[in-house]
PDB file of C-alpha atoms in Angstrom:
ATOM      1  CA  MET Z  19      54.053  -4.361   8.699  1.00  0.00           C
ATOM      2  CA  ARG Z  20      53.787  -4.500  12.672  1.00  0.00           C
ATOM      3  CA  GLU Z  21      50.874  -2.182  12.544  1.00  0.00           C
ATOM      4  CA  GLU Z  22      49.143  -4.222   9.535  1.00  0.00           C
ATOM      5  CA  GLY Z  23      49.347  -7.033  11.719  1.00  0.00           C
ATOM      6  CA  ILE Z  24      47.806  -5.717  14.393  1.00  0.00           C
ATOM      7  CA  GLN Z  25      45.109  -4.392  12.212  1.00  0.00           C
ATOM      8  CA  GLY Z  26      44.568  -7.587  10.656  1.00  0.00           C
ATOM      9  CA  GLN Z  27      44.273  -9.154  14.349  1.00  0.00           C
ATOM     10  CA  GLU Z  28      42.062  -7.034  15.341  1.00  0.00           C
ATOM     11  CA  GLY Z  29      39.837  -7.595  12.305  1.00  0.00           C
ATOM     12  CA  TYR Z  30      40.006 -10.982  13.083  1.00  0.00           C
ATOM     13  CA  ARG Z  31      39.013 -10.681  16.693  1.00  0.00           C
ATOM     14  CA  ALA Z  32      35.970  -8.527  15.633  1.00  0.00           C
ATOM     15  CA  GLU Z  33      34.794 -10.795  12.919  1.00  0.00           C
ATOM     16  CA  GLY Z  34      34.767 -13.707  15.385  1.00  0.00           C
ATOM     17  CA  ALA Z  35      32.901 -11.516  18.640  1.00  0.00           C
ATOM     18  CA  ALA Z  36      30.260 -10.948  15.708  1.00  0.00           C
ATOM     19  CA  ARG Z  37      30.279 -14.460  15.110  1.00  0.00           C
ATOM     20  CA  ASP Z  38      30.239 -15.527  18.365  1.00  0.00           C
ATOM     21  CA  ALA Z  39      27.151 -13.043  19.033  1.00  0.00           C
ATOM     22  CA  ALA Z  40      25.626 -14.551  16.306  1.00  0.00           C
ATOM     23  CA  GLU Z  41      25.831 -17.730  17.569  1.00  0.00           C
ATOM     24  CA  SER Z  42      24.626 -16.781  20.955  1.00  0.00           C
ATOM     25  CA  LEU Z  43      21.190 -15.416  19.887  1.00  0.00           C
ATOM     26  CA  PRO Z  44      18.244 -16.963  21.538  1.00  0.00           C
ATOM     27  CA  CYS Z  45      17.026 -18.687  18.298  1.00  0.00           C
ATOM     28  CA  PRO Z  46      19.310 -19.207  15.030  1.00  0.00           C
ATOM     29  CA  LEU Z  47      19.510 -16.058  12.982  1.00  0.00           C
ATOM     30  CA  GLU Z  48      18.383 -17.805   9.815  1.00  0.00           C
ATOM     31  CA  HIS Z  49      14.896 -18.249  12.073  1.00  0.00           C
ATOM     32  CA  ILE Z  50      15.161 -14.579  12.683  1.00  0.00           C
ATOM     33  CA  LEU Z  51      15.706 -13.551   9.175  1.00  0.00           C
ATOM     34  CA  SER Z  52      12.822 -15.698   8.069  1.00  0.00           C
ATOM     35  CA  GLU Z  53      10.619 -14.426  10.148  1.00  0.00           C
ATOM     36  CA  VAL Z  54      11.741 -10.806   9.159  1.00  0.00           C
ATOM     37  CA  PHE Z  55      11.143 -11.388   5.567  1.00  0.00           C
ATOM     38  CA  ARG Z  56       7.808 -13.313   6.399  1.00  0.00           C
ATOM     39  CA  CYS Z  57       6.425  -9.243   7.551  1.00  0.00           C
ATOM     40  CA  TYR Z  58       6.525  -8.501   3.972  1.00  0.00           C
ATOM     41  CA  GLN Z  59       4.425 -11.344   2.596  1.00  0.00           C
ATOM     42  CA  ALA Z  60       2.240 -11.906   5.522  1.00  0.00           C
ATOM     43  CA  ARG Z  61      -1.298 -12.187   4.304  1.00  0.00           C
ATOM     44  CA  SER Z  62      -3.605 -11.767   7.491  1.00  0.00           C
ATOM     45  CA  PRO Z  63      -3.354  -8.746   9.956  1.00  0.00           C
ATOM     46  CA  GLU Z  64      -3.062 -11.384  12.631  1.00  0.00           C
ATOM     47  CA  GLU Z  65      -0.115 -13.225  11.148  1.00  0.00           C
ATOM     48  CA  LEU Z  66       1.414  -9.554  10.828  1.00  0.00           C
ATOM     49  CA  MET Z  67       0.988  -8.451  14.557  1.00  0.00           C
ATOM     50  CA  ALA Z  68       2.173 -11.914  15.592  1.00  0.00           C
ATOM     51  CA  LEU Z  69       5.460 -11.924  13.686  1.00  0.00           C
ATOM     52  CA  LEU Z  70       5.968  -8.193  14.917  1.00  0.00           C
ATOM     53  CA  LYS Z  71       5.452  -8.735  18.433  1.00  0.00           C
ATOM     54  CA  ARG Z  72       7.657 -11.398  18.347  1.00  0.00           C
ATOM     55  CA  ARG Z  73      10.767 -10.335  16.040  1.00  0.00           C
ATOM     56  CA  TYR Z  74      10.507  -6.374  16.174  1.00  0.00           C
ATOM     57  CA  ARG Z  75      11.227  -4.505  19.656  1.00  0.00           C
ATOM     58  CA  GLU Z  76       8.637  -2.141  20.822  1.00  0.00           C
ATOM     59  CA  ASP Z  77      10.664   0.956  20.113  1.00  0.00           C
ATOM     60  CA  ALA Z  78      11.851  -0.856  16.561  1.00  0.00           C
ATOM     61  CA  MET Z  79      12.400   1.477  13.428  1.00  0.00           C
ATOM     62  CA  PHE Z  80      11.748   0.746  10.099  1.00  0.00           C
ATOM     63  CA  VAL Z  81      13.318   2.808   7.136  1.00  0.00           C
ATOM     64  CA  ASP Z  82      13.589   2.607   3.405  1.00  0.00           C
ATOM     65  CA  PRO Z  83      14.384   5.450   0.833  1.00  0.00           C
ATOM     66  CA  THR Z  84      11.164   7.005   1.149  1.00  0.00           C
ATOM     67  CA  LEU Z  85      10.035   6.994   4.396  1.00  0.00           C
ATOM     68  CA  ALA Z  86      10.806   6.154   8.242  1.00  0.00           C
ATOM     69  CA  ALA Z  87       8.599   4.684  10.978  1.00  0.00           C
ATOM     70  CA  ARG Z  88       8.763   4.539  14.569  1.00  0.00           C
ATOM     71  CA  PRO Z  89       7.739   2.421  16.719  1.00  0.00           C
ATOM     72  CA  ARG Z  90       6.716  -0.794  16.181  1.00  0.00           C
ATOM     73  CA  TRP Z  91       2.958   0.196  16.013  1.00  0.00           C
ATOM     74  CA  GLU Z  92       3.814   2.577  13.102  1.00  0.00           C
ATOM     75  CA  VAL Z  93       6.120  -0.077  11.607  1.00  0.00           C
ATOM     76  CA  ALA Z  94       2.945  -2.448  11.451  1.00  0.00           C
ATOM     77  CA  LEU Z  95       1.058   0.138   9.637  1.00  0.00           C
ATOM     78  CA  THR Z  96       3.842   0.227   6.982  1.00  0.00           C
ATOM     79  CA  PHE Z  97       3.960  -3.385   6.666  1.00  0.00           C
ATOM     80  CA  TYR Z  98      -0.001  -3.604   6.536  1.00  0.00           C
ATOM     81  CA  SER Z  99      -0.231  -1.369   3.719  1.00  0.00           C
ATOM     82  CA  LEU Z 100       1.649  -4.098   1.846  1.00  0.00           C
ATOM     83  CA  GLN Z 101      -0.992  -6.344   1.946  1.00  0.00           C
ATOM     84  CA  ARG Z 102      -3.782  -3.790   1.056  1.00  0.00           C
ATOM     85  CA  VAL Z 103      -1.968  -2.327  -1.951  1.00  0.00           C
ATOM     86  CA  TYR Z 104      -0.382  -5.302  -3.188  1.00  0.00           C
ATOM     87  CA  SER Z 105      -1.934  -8.693  -4.232  1.00  0.00           C
ATOM     88  CA  SER Z 106       0.962 -10.639  -3.370  1.00  0.00           C
ATOM     89  CA  VAL Z 107       4.644 -10.123  -1.975  1.00  0.00           C
ATOM     90  CA  HIS Z 108       7.782 -12.461  -2.781  1.00  0.00           C
ATOM     91  CA  VAL Z 109      10.834 -12.791  -1.430  1.00  0.00           C
ATOM     92  CA  SER Z 110      13.491 -14.755  -3.078  1.00  0.00           C
ATOM     93  CA  GLY Z 111      17.404 -14.975  -3.641  1.00  0.00           C
ATOM     94  CA  ILE Z 112      18.017 -14.369  -0.095  1.00  0.00           C
ATOM     95  CA  SER Z 113      21.653 -13.775   0.582  1.00  0.00           C
ATOM     96  CA  GLN Z 114      24.095 -15.370   3.144  1.00  0.00           C
ATOM     97  CA  PRO Z 115      23.909 -12.496   5.740  1.00  0.00           C
ATOM     98  CA  LEU Z 116      27.525 -10.548   6.807  1.00  0.00           C
ATOM     99  CA  VAL Z 117      27.385  -9.936  10.474  1.00  0.00           C
ATOM    100  CA  GLN Z 118      29.384  -7.651  12.659  1.00  0.00           C
ATOM    101  CA  LEU Z 119      28.991  -5.699  15.836  1.00  0.00           C
ATOM    102  CA  ALA Z 120      27.953  -2.223  16.138  1.00  0.00           C
ATOM    103  CA  ARG Z 121      27.623   0.546  18.591  1.00  0.00           C
ATOM    104  CA  PRO Z 122      24.200   2.189  19.438  1.00  0.00           C
ATOM    105  CA  ALA Z 123      24.875   5.779  18.086  1.00  0.00           C
ATOM    106  CA  GLY Z 124      24.802   8.215  20.585  1.00  0.00           C
ATOM    107  CA  LYS Z 125      24.284   5.796  23.697  1.00  0.00           C
ATOM    108  CA  ALA Z 126      27.683   5.353  25.108  1.00  0.00           C
ATOM    109  CA  GLY Z 127      27.602   2.086  27.798  1.00  0.00           C
ATOM    110  CA  GLN Z 128      24.931   0.344  25.697  1.00  0.00           C
ATOM    111  CA  PRO Z 129      25.487  -2.872  24.911  1.00  0.00           C
ATOM    112  CA  GLU Z 130      26.716  -3.375  21.253  1.00  0.00           C
ATOM    113  CA  LEU Z 131      24.104  -4.739  18.427  1.00  0.00           C
ATOM    114  CA  LEU Z 132      24.329  -6.989  16.110  1.00  0.00           C
ATOM    115  CA  GLU Z 133      24.657  -5.754  12.583  1.00  0.00           C
ATOM    116  CA  VAL Z 134      23.286  -7.906   9.699  1.00  0.00           C
ATOM    117  CA  PHE Z 135      23.270  -7.310   6.167  1.00  0.00           C
ATOM    118  CA  VAL Z 136      21.362  -9.350   3.520  1.00  0.00           C
ATOM    119  CA  HIS Z 137      20.095  -8.985   0.201  1.00  0.00           C
ATOM    120  CA  SER Z 138      17.038  -9.937  -1.515  1.00  0.00           C
ATOM    121  CA  ARG Z 139      14.596  -9.691  -4.627  1.00  0.00           C
ATOM    122  CA  GLN Z 140      11.331  -8.559  -3.549  1.00  0.00           C
ATOM    123  CA  GLU Z 141       8.658  -8.665  -6.172  1.00  0.00           C
ATOM    124  CA  PHE Z 142       5.452  -6.450  -5.448  1.00  0.00           C
ATOM    125  CA  GLU Z 143       2.278  -7.991  -7.616  1.00  0.00           C
ATOM    126  CA  PHE Z 144      -0.233  -4.911  -7.824  1.00  0.00           C
ATOM    127  CA  ALA Z 145      -4.031  -5.686  -7.185  1.00  0.00           C
ATOM    128  CA  ARG Z 146      -5.300  -4.802 -10.700  1.00  0.00           C
ATOM    129  CA  THR Z 147      -8.887  -5.337 -10.264  1.00  0.00           C
ATOM    130  CA  LYS Z 148     -10.726  -2.326 -11.815  1.00  0.00           C
ATOM    131  CA  TYR Z 149     -10.151  -1.139 -15.324  1.00  0.00           C
ATOM    132  CA  ILE Z 150      -8.179   1.851 -14.398  1.00  0.00           C
ATOM    133  CA  SER Z 151      -5.831   0.220 -12.451  1.00  0.00           C
ATOM    134  CA  GLN Z 152      -5.190  -2.070 -15.445  1.00  0.00           C
ATOM    135  CA  GLN Z 153      -4.373   0.965 -17.305  1.00  0.00           C
ATOM    136  CA  VAL Z 154      -2.294   2.752 -14.942  1.00  0.00           C
ATOM    137  CA  LEU Z 155      -0.688   0.402 -12.794  1.00  0.00           C
ATOM    138  CA  PRO Z 156       1.523  -2.277 -14.231  1.00  0.00           C
ATOM    139  CA  GLU Z 157       1.327  -5.851 -13.281  1.00  0.00           C
ATOM    140  CA  SER Z 158       4.458  -6.012 -10.823  1.00  0.00           C
ATOM    141  CA  GLN Z 159       7.573  -4.279  -9.688  1.00  0.00           C
ATOM    142  CA  CYS Z 160      10.760  -5.859  -8.514  1.00  0.00           C
ATOM    143  CA  MET Z 161      13.243  -4.712  -5.880  1.00  0.00           C
ATOM    144  CA  GLU Z 162      16.720  -5.401  -5.705  1.00  0.00           C
ATOM    145  CA  THR Z 163      17.156  -4.746  -1.912  1.00  0.00           C
ATOM    146  CA  THR Z 164      19.819  -4.715   0.547  1.00  0.00           C
ATOM    147  CA  THR Z 165      18.501  -5.218   4.089  1.00  0.00           C
ATOM    148  CA  ARG Z 166      20.643  -3.381   7.297  1.00  0.00           C
ATOM    149  CA  LEU Z 167      19.139  -5.122  10.547  1.00  0.00           C
ATOM    150  CA  LEU Z 168      20.431  -4.038  14.026  1.00  0.00           C
ATOM    151  CA  LEU Z 169      19.626  -6.652  16.351  1.00  0.00           C
ATOM    152  CA  ASP Z 170      19.422  -6.929  20.290  1.00  0.00           C
ATOM    153  CA  PRO Z 171      21.749  -9.906  20.852  1.00  0.00           C
ATOM    154  CA  ARG Z 172      20.271 -10.536  24.390  1.00  0.00           C
ATOM    155  CA  THR Z 173      16.827 -11.001  22.639  1.00  0.00           C
ATOM    156  CA  GLY Z 174      16.992 -11.657  19.236  1.00  0.00           C
ATOM    157  CA  GLN Z 175      14.888  -8.416  18.052  1.00  0.00           C
ATOM    158  CA  VAL Z 176      14.891  -6.121  15.683  1.00  0.00           C
ATOM    159  CA  VAL Z 177      16.325  -2.486  16.847  1.00  0.00           C
ATOM    160  CA  ARG Z 178      16.635  -1.029  13.457  1.00  0.00           C
ATOM    161  CA  HIS Z 179      15.425  -2.590   9.933  1.00  0.00           C
ATOM    162  CA  GLU Z 180      16.793  -0.670   6.941  1.00  0.00           C
ATOM    163  CA  ASP Z 181      16.177  -1.048   3.351  1.00  0.00           C
ATOM    164  CA  SER Z 182      17.892   0.367   0.355  1.00  0.00           C
ATOM    165  CA  TRP Z 183      16.732  -0.358  -3.422  1.00  0.00           C
ATOM    166  CA  GLU Z 184      19.803  -0.896  -5.541  1.00  0.00           C
ATOM    167  CA  ASN Z 185      17.930  -0.496  -8.832  1.00  0.00           C
ATOM    168  CA  LYS Z 186      16.438   2.648  -8.165  1.00  0.00           C
ATOM    169  CA  PRO Z 187      17.682   5.650  -9.094  1.00  0.00           C
ATOM    170  CA  ALA Z 188      19.774   7.938  -5.885  1.00  0.00           C
ATOM    171  CA  ALA Z 189      17.156  10.715  -6.560  1.00  0.00           C
ATOM    172  CA  ILE Z 190      14.421   8.748  -4.816  1.00  0.00           C
ATOM    173  CA  VAL Z 191      16.150   8.731  -1.620  1.00  0.00           C
ATOM    174  CA  LEU Z 192      14.650  11.411   0.574  1.00  0.00           C
ATOM    175  CA  PRO Z 193      16.461  13.328   3.259  1.00  0.00           C
ATOM    176  CA  MET Z 194      15.477  12.144   6.807  1.00  0.00           C
ATOM    177  CA  ALA Z 195      13.622  14.693   8.037  1.00  0.00           C
ATOM    178  CA  TRP Z 196      11.088  13.926   4.764  1.00  0.00           C
ATOM    179  CA  ARG Z 197      11.052  10.269   5.433  1.00  0.00           C
ATOM    180  CA  ARG Z 198       9.728  10.770   8.960  1.00  0.00           C
ATOM    181  CA  LEU Z 199       7.128  13.524   7.463  1.00  0.00           C
ATOM    182  CA  ASN Z 200       6.027  11.138   4.720  1.00  0.00           C
ATOM    183  CA  ALA Z 201       5.312   8.226   7.167  1.00  0.00           C
ATOM    184  CA  PHE Z 202       3.711  10.299   9.769  1.00  0.00           C
ATOM    185  CA  CYS Z 203       1.417  11.544   6.797  1.00  0.00           C
ATOM    186  CA  GLN Z 204       0.856   7.909   5.039  1.00  0.00           C
ATOM    187  CA  ASN Z 205       0.380   6.320   8.136  1.00  0.00           C
ATOM    188  CA  GLY Z 206      -2.234   8.941   9.266  1.00  0.00           C
ATOM    189  CA  VAL Z 207      -4.111   8.335   6.157  1.00  0.00           C
ATOM    190  CA  TYR Z 208      -4.232   4.543   6.975  1.00  0.00           C
ATOM    191  CA  ARG Z 209      -5.922   5.076  10.229  1.00  0.00           C
ATOM    192  CA  LEU Z 210      -8.220   7.538   8.328  1.00  0.00           C
ATOM    193  CA  LEU Z 211      -9.161   4.218   6.362  1.00  0.00           C
ATOM    194  CA  GLY Z 212      -9.562   2.142   9.468  1.00  0.00           C
ATOM    195  CA  TRP Z 213      -6.298   0.301   9.156  1.00  0.00           C
ATOM    196  CA  GLY Z 214      -5.449   1.127  12.674  1.00  0.00           C
ATOM    197  CA  ARG Z 215      -8.628  -0.288  14.011  1.00  0.00           C
ATOM    198  CA  VAL Z 216      -7.967  -3.452  12.168  1.00  0.00           C
ATOM    199  CA  LEU Z 217      -4.367  -3.890  13.672  1.00  0.00           C
ATOM    200  CA  GLN Z 218      -5.523  -3.560  17.237  1.00  0.00           C
ATOM    201  CA  ALA Z 219      -8.302  -6.319  16.730  1.00  0.00           C
ATOM    202  CA  ALA Z 220      -5.664  -8.601  15.241  1.00  0.00           C
ATOM    203  CA  GLU Z 221      -2.794  -7.176  17.873  1.00  0.00           C
ATOM    204  CA  ALA Z 222      -5.575  -8.465  20.793  1.00  0.00           C
ATOM    205  CA  HIS Z 223      -6.414 -11.511  18.610  1.00  0.00           C
ATOM    206  CA  ALA Z 224      -2.445 -12.407  18.780  1.00  0.00           C
ATOM    207  CA  ALA Z 225      -2.107 -11.590  22.484  1.00  0.00           C
ATOM    208  CA  ARG Z 226      -4.768 -14.034  23.562  1.00  0.00           C
ATOM    209  CA  GLY Z 227      -2.768 -16.649  21.738  1.00  0.00           C
ATOM    210  CA  SER Z 228      -5.599 -17.641  19.379  1.00  0.00           C
ATOM    211  CA  TRP Z 229      -3.393 -16.840  16.316  1.00  0.00           C
ATOM    212  CA  ASP Z 230      -1.961 -20.185  14.902  1.00  0.00           C
ATOM    213  CA  GLU Z 231       0.982 -20.189  13.034  1.00  0.00           C
ATOM    214  CA  GLY Z 232       0.046 -23.188  11.078  1.00  0.00           C
TER     215      GLY Z 232
END
C-alpha cells in the first residue's frame, strides 16, 4: 500500500510539472496547436513558411506512417505538397490535449520537452480537374489522426511532430529507415518540380515581414 501511495504521489507531481510547463510556454498551448494544424490547411507558400519559421525549430522532424522528414526545410516541402496535391484540407474534431514531460532520447542533461498528444479528423479533398483524375481518384480521404508533438518549453517551438493514422491498416506503417528514404526521394521529386524555389521565394518574402497573416 505504501509503494502504491508513493507511485501515486509521483504521478501527481509529474502531472503537475507538465501542467506548469504548459502554462509557462511563451504563448498559450491552444495557440501553438492552432498554428500547427494551420500548416496542413495553408493555401499559400508564404503563409506556410511564416507558420513553420515561427512554430517549428530549425532541426524539427515530421514523421507519419510513410515518411520521416528533417530538418524544417524538408518538413516545409512535405507540407507544401498538400497545397499542390489537394484542393483543400480540413482539420476538425481537435481534442483536448494530453500533456506530459519527456526526456530527449539519447541526450542526457538536456532540458525536458513538453510532450503533447491530440486527436483530430483530417479530410483531404483531391483536385479532380481532369477526366482521368475524376475516374481514378476519390473525392476525398479522411484520416482519424493522433498527433504527438514534442515542444521546447523555452520557445514553444516543435522539435518533433509525429502523426499516426487510426483508421488505416497497420501494414501501411513503414520501417523508419524506409520512411527517411521515402521522404528523401519524394522531396527530391518536389525540387525537380520547382517547389523548392517557390518555398525559397516565400521564405524570403516572410523574412522581410511582408506576409500579412490577416
